[in-house]
Amino acid sequence: MKRKIKTFALLLALALPATGNTANQCLCEPTTWKDYIGEPRVERWFGFEINWLCDYRCEVKSPQGETYQTVVRAEHHDWWVGSMKQENGLEGICEGMEYVPFYNFNLNRWVYIWNHHTTRFTPHASKSKTLQAWAVENDCEITK
């Protein structure tokens, strides 16, 4: 019996490295391209809606070290409460684009402007259903 347990333990130890992480590592970052779907702003009975497209340069790295890049055009949808006159610059932006606050004296309030920097993010964490589906298609690992 002890010999069977030792044999099983040895086989299990040999098999574990082979069954390690088989998912791809994926990261996306926005390009500077963005377009609206239909009207840029659609007023609703309470607030307004924005539908837009963004291009993302996405990279897939396999566990074997192979890497490839592709461009993914992703749809985004969002809805804001309030008036379009109260926009602050964070409406309809592409994920991964860094925006910084800037005081607009003409409006007498803070607004946000793009600082021309982007950050990479995992597509599973995206708000876009398109990027989430792309991550599943490309067997991307799920990270938080």
PDB file of C-alpha atoms in Angstrom:
ATOM      1  CA  MET A   1       0.000   0.000   0.000  1.00  0.00           C
ATOM      2  CA  LYS A   2       2.827   2.406   0.870  1.00  0.00           C
ATOM      3  CA  ARG A   3       4.421   1.704  -2.486  1.00  0.00           C
ATOM      4  CA  LYS A   4       1.171   2.597  -4.312  1.00  0.00           C
ATOM      5  CA  ILE A   5       0.931   5.890  -2.401  1.00  0.00           C
ATOM      6  CA  LYS A   6       4.567   6.753  -3.207  1.00  0.00           C
ATOM      7  CA  THR A   7       4.010   5.921  -6.882  1.00  0.00           C
ATOM      8  CA  PHE A   8       0.852   8.042  -6.961  1.00  0.00           C
ATOM      9  CA  ALA A   9       2.644  10.947  -5.249  1.00  0.00           C
ATOM     10  CA  LEU A  10       5.530  10.723  -7.739  1.00  0.00           C
ATOM     11  CA  LEU A  11       3.183  10.705 -10.728  1.00  0.00           C
ATOM     12  CA  LEU A  12       1.226  13.620  -9.284  1.00  0.00           C
ATOM     13  CA  ALA A  13       4.429  15.619  -8.720  1.00  0.00           C
ATOM     14  CA  LEU A  14       5.534  14.986 -12.308  1.00  0.00           C
ATOM     15  CA  ALA A  15       2.139  15.964 -13.726  1.00  0.00           C
ATOM     16  CA  LEU A  16       1.704  19.238 -11.793  1.00  0.00           C
ATOM     17  CA  PRO A  17       4.240  21.358 -13.723  1.00  0.00           C
ATOM     18  CA  ALA A  18       2.665  20.227 -17.000  1.00  0.00           C
ATOM     19  CA  THR A  19      -0.792  21.342 -15.843  1.00  0.00           C
ATOM     20  CA  GLY A  20       0.345  24.833 -14.794  1.00  0.00           C
ATOM     21  CA  ASN A  21      -1.176  28.040 -16.121  1.00  0.00           C
ATOM     22  CA  THR A  22      -2.181  27.425 -19.720  1.00  0.00           C
ATOM     23  CA  ALA A  23      -4.007  30.727 -20.227  1.00  0.00           C
ATOM     24  CA  ASN A  24      -2.504  33.531 -22.279  1.00  0.00           C
ATOM     25  CA  GLN A  25      -1.459  36.834 -20.746  1.00  0.00           C
ATOM     26  CA  CYS A  26      -3.350  39.634 -22.488  1.00  0.00           C
ATOM     27  CA  LEU A  27      -3.061  43.404 -22.233  1.00  0.00           C
ATOM     28  CA  CYS A  28      -4.764  46.149 -24.205  1.00  0.00           C
ATOM     29  CA  GLU A  29      -4.146  49.863 -24.547  1.00  0.00           C
ATOM     30  CA  PRO A  30      -6.155  52.442 -26.444  1.00  0.00           C
ATOM     31  CA  THR A  31      -5.023  54.041 -29.670  1.00  0.00           C
ATOM     32  CA  THR A  32      -6.078  57.626 -30.232  1.00  0.00           C
ATOM     33  CA  TRP A  33      -8.980  56.665 -32.519  1.00  0.00           C
ATOM     34  CA  LYS A  34     -12.568  57.084 -31.329  1.00  0.00           C
ATOM     35  CA  ASP A  35     -15.875  57.430 -33.141  1.00  0.00           C
ATOM     36  CA  TYR A  36     -19.464  57.793 -32.044  1.00  0.00           C
ATOM     37  CA  ILE A  37     -22.208  55.348 -32.968  1.00  0.00           C
ATOM     38  CA  GLY A  38     -25.099  57.428 -34.255  1.00  0.00           C
ATOM     39  CA  GLU A  39     -25.640  60.751 -32.515  1.00  0.00           C
ATOM     40  CA  PRO A  40     -22.779  61.717 -30.160  1.00  0.00           C
ATOM     41  CA  ARG A  41     -25.210  62.466 -27.327  1.00  0.00           C
ATOM     42  CA  VAL A  42     -28.767  61.178 -27.043  1.00  0.00           C
ATOM     43  CA  GLU A  43     -30.981  62.904 -24.497  1.00  0.00           C
ATOM     44  CA  ARG A  44     -33.240  60.621 -22.499  1.00  0.00           C
ATOM     45  CA  TRP A  45     -36.094  61.533 -20.176  1.00  0.00           C
ATOM     46  CA  PHE A  46     -33.561  61.537 -17.350  1.00  0.00           C
ATOM     47  CA  GLY A  47     -29.946  62.098 -18.377  1.00  0.00           C
ATOM     48  CA  PHE A  48     -28.226  61.235 -21.631  1.00  0.00           C
ATOM     49  CA  GLU A  49     -26.665  58.277 -23.376  1.00  0.00           C
ATOM     50  CA  ILE A  50     -23.420  57.933 -25.342  1.00  0.00           C
ATOM     51  CA  ASN A  51     -22.502  55.048 -27.652  1.00  0.00           C
ATOM     52  CA  TRP A  52     -18.976  55.030 -29.069  1.00  0.00           C
ATOM     53  CA  LEU A  53     -16.239  52.881 -30.593  1.00  0.00           C
ATOM     54  CA  CYS A  54     -12.574  52.774 -29.591  1.00  0.00           C
ATOM     55  CA  ASP A  55      -9.622  51.004 -31.152  1.00  0.00           C
ATOM     56  CA  TYR A  56      -7.324  49.084 -28.806  1.00  0.00           C
ATOM     57  CA  ARG A  57      -3.927  47.583 -29.523  1.00  0.00           C
ATOM     58  CA  CYS A  58      -4.075  44.243 -27.737  1.00  0.00           C
ATOM     59  CA  GLU A  59      -1.181  41.891 -27.071  1.00  0.00           C
ATOM     60  CA  VAL A  60      -1.434  38.166 -26.413  1.00  0.00           C
ATOM     61  CA  LYS A  61       1.481  36.313 -24.838  1.00  0.00           C
ATOM     62  CA  SER A  62       1.250  32.526 -24.660  1.00  0.00           C
ATOM     63  CA  PRO A  63       2.740  30.457 -21.816  1.00  0.00           C
ATOM     64  CA  GLN A  64       5.310  29.242 -24.372  1.00  0.00           C
ATOM     65  CA  GLY A  65       6.521  32.842 -24.881  1.00  0.00           C
ATOM     66  CA  GLU A  66       4.936  33.484 -28.288  1.00  0.00           C
ATOM     67  CA  THR A  67       3.569  37.018 -28.647  1.00  0.00           C
ATOM     68  CA  TYR A  68       1.282  38.642 -31.189  1.00  0.00           C
ATOM     69  CA  GLN A  69      -0.576  41.943 -31.390  1.00  0.00           C
ATOM     70  CA  THR A  70      -3.860  42.883 -32.987  1.00  0.00           C
ATOM     71  CA  VAL A  71      -6.189  45.872 -33.096  1.00  0.00           C
ATOM     72  CA  VAL A  72      -9.641  45.380 -31.590  1.00  0.00           C
ATOM     73  CA  ARG A  73     -12.497  47.806 -32.278  1.00  0.00           C
ATOM     74  CA  ALA A  74     -14.674  47.780 -29.175  1.00  0.00           C
ATOM     75  CA  GLU A  75     -18.140  49.178 -28.571  1.00  0.00           C
ATOM     76  CA  HIS A  76     -18.891  51.156 -25.425  1.00  0.00           C
ATOM     77  CA  HIS A  77     -22.228  52.273 -24.033  1.00  0.00           C
ATOM     78  CA  ASP A  78     -22.856  54.513 -21.058  1.00  0.00           C
ATOM     79  CA  TRP A  79     -25.549  56.672 -19.558  1.00  0.00           C
ATOM     80  CA  TRP A  80     -25.235  59.758 -17.346  1.00  0.00           C
ATOM     81  CA  VAL A  81     -27.673  61.449 -15.026  1.00  0.00           C
ATOM     82  CA  GLY A  82     -28.142  65.176 -15.455  1.00  0.00           C
ATOM     83  CA  SER A  83     -27.786  67.591 -18.316  1.00  0.00           C
ATOM     84  CA  MET A  84     -25.312  67.465 -21.188  1.00  0.00           C
ATOM     85  CA  LYS A  85     -24.404  71.013 -20.156  1.00  0.00           C
ATOM     86  CA  GLN A  86     -22.932  69.559 -16.971  1.00  0.00           C
ATOM     87  CA  GLU A  87     -20.464  67.191 -18.705  1.00  0.00           C
ATOM     88  CA  ASN A  88     -17.027  67.145 -17.123  1.00  0.00           C
ATOM     89  CA  GLY A  89     -14.952  65.505 -19.870  1.00  0.00           C
ATOM     90  CA  LEU A  90     -15.068  61.925 -18.594  1.00  0.00           C
ATOM     91  CA  GLU A  91     -18.030  60.972 -20.786  1.00  0.00           C
ATOM     92  CA  GLY A  92     -17.367  58.749 -23.764  1.00  0.00           C
ATOM     93  CA  ILE A  93     -13.671  58.122 -23.223  1.00  0.00           C
ATOM     94  CA  CYS A  94     -11.696  55.041 -24.216  1.00  0.00           C
ATOM     95  CA  GLU A  95     -10.530  52.818 -21.389  1.00  0.00           C
ATOM     96  CA  GLY A  96      -6.881  53.266 -20.497  1.00  0.00           C
ATOM     97  CA  MET A  97      -6.720  56.940 -21.493  1.00  0.00           C
ATOM     98  CA  GLU A  98      -5.528  59.076 -18.582  1.00  0.00           C
ATOM     99  CA  TYR A  99      -7.503  62.228 -17.877  1.00  0.00           C
ATOM    100  CA  VAL A 100      -6.445  64.940 -15.422  1.00  0.00           C
ATOM    101  CA  PRO A 101      -8.554  67.647 -13.754  1.00  0.00           C
ATOM    102  CA  PHE A 102      -8.311  71.190 -15.086  1.00  0.00           C
ATOM    103  CA  TYR A 103     -10.143  74.193 -13.691  1.00  0.00           C
ATOM    104  CA  ASN A 104     -12.163  75.921 -16.425  1.00  0.00           C
ATOM    105  CA  PHE A 105     -12.701  79.527 -15.356  1.00  0.00           C
ATOM    106  CA  ASN A 106     -15.306  80.130 -18.085  1.00  0.00           C
ATOM    107  CA  LEU A 107     -17.474  77.324 -16.666  1.00  0.00           C
ATOM    108  CA  ASN A 108     -16.379  78.004 -13.087  1.00  0.00           C
ATOM    109  CA  ARG A 109     -15.836  74.292 -12.390  1.00  0.00           C
ATOM    110  CA  TRP A 110     -13.404  71.428 -12.781  1.00  0.00           C
ATOM    111  CA  VAL A 111     -13.325  69.514 -16.058  1.00  0.00           C
ATOM    112  CA  TYR A 112     -11.062  66.706 -17.267  1.00  0.00           C
ATOM    113  CA  ILE A 113      -8.698  66.702 -20.228  1.00  0.00           C
ATOM    114  CA  TRP A 114      -6.633  63.898 -21.736  1.00  0.00           C
ATOM    115  CA  ASN A 115      -2.967  64.183 -20.760  1.00  0.00           C
ATOM    116  CA  HIS A 116      -1.813  62.185 -23.851  1.00  0.00           C
ATOM    117  CA  HIS A 117      -0.872  59.157 -21.730  1.00  0.00           C
ATOM    118  CA  THR A 118      -2.375  55.709 -21.870  1.00  0.00           C
ATOM    119  CA  THR A 119      -2.194  52.714 -19.570  1.00  0.00           C
ATOM    120  CA  ARG A 120      -2.490  49.038 -20.375  1.00  0.00           C
ATOM    121  CA  PHE A 121      -5.258  46.971 -18.830  1.00  0.00           C
ATOM    122  CA  THR A 122      -6.530  43.408 -18.917  1.00  0.00           C
ATOM    123  CA  PRO A 123      -9.454  42.961 -21.317  1.00  0.00           C
ATOM    124  CA  HIS A 124     -11.404  40.802 -18.841  1.00  0.00           C
ATOM    125  CA  ALA A 125     -11.606  43.873 -16.560  1.00  0.00           C
ATOM    126  CA  SER A 126     -13.021  46.066 -19.336  1.00  0.00           C
ATOM    127  CA  LYS A 127     -16.505  47.566 -19.249  1.00  0.00           C
ATOM    128  CA  SER A 128     -16.805  46.788 -22.972  1.00  0.00           C
ATOM    129  CA  LYS A 129     -18.566  43.531 -23.824  1.00  0.00           C
ATOM    130  CA  THR A 130     -16.520  43.444 -27.045  1.00  0.00           C
ATOM    131  CA  LEU A 131     -13.188  43.374 -25.181  1.00  0.00           C
ATOM    132  CA  GLN A 132     -14.501  40.840 -22.672  1.00  0.00           C
ATOM    133  CA  ALA A 133     -15.567  38.544 -25.527  1.00  0.00           C
ATOM    134  CA  TRP A 134     -12.185  39.004 -27.234  1.00  0.00           C
ATOM    135  CA  ALA A 135     -10.448  37.974 -23.992  1.00  0.00           C
ATOM    136  CA  VAL A 136     -12.527  34.781 -23.810  1.00  0.00           C
ATOM    137  CA  GLU A 137     -11.852  34.010 -27.504  1.00  0.00           C
ATOM    138  CA  ASN A 138      -8.103  34.387 -26.961  1.00  0.00           C
ATOM    139  CA  ASP A 139      -8.033  32.323 -23.763  1.00  0.00           C
ATOM    140  CA  CYS A 140      -6.739  35.266 -21.714  1.00  0.00           C
ATOM    141  CA  GLU A 141      -6.091  34.664 -18.053  1.00  0.00           C
ATOM    142  CA  ILE A 142      -8.493  36.293 -15.653  1.00  0.00           C
ATOM    143  CA  THR A 143      -6.755  38.839 -13.443  1.00  0.00           C
ATOM    144  CA  LYS A 144      -8.206  41.280 -10.988  1.00  0.00           C
TER     145      LYS A 144
END
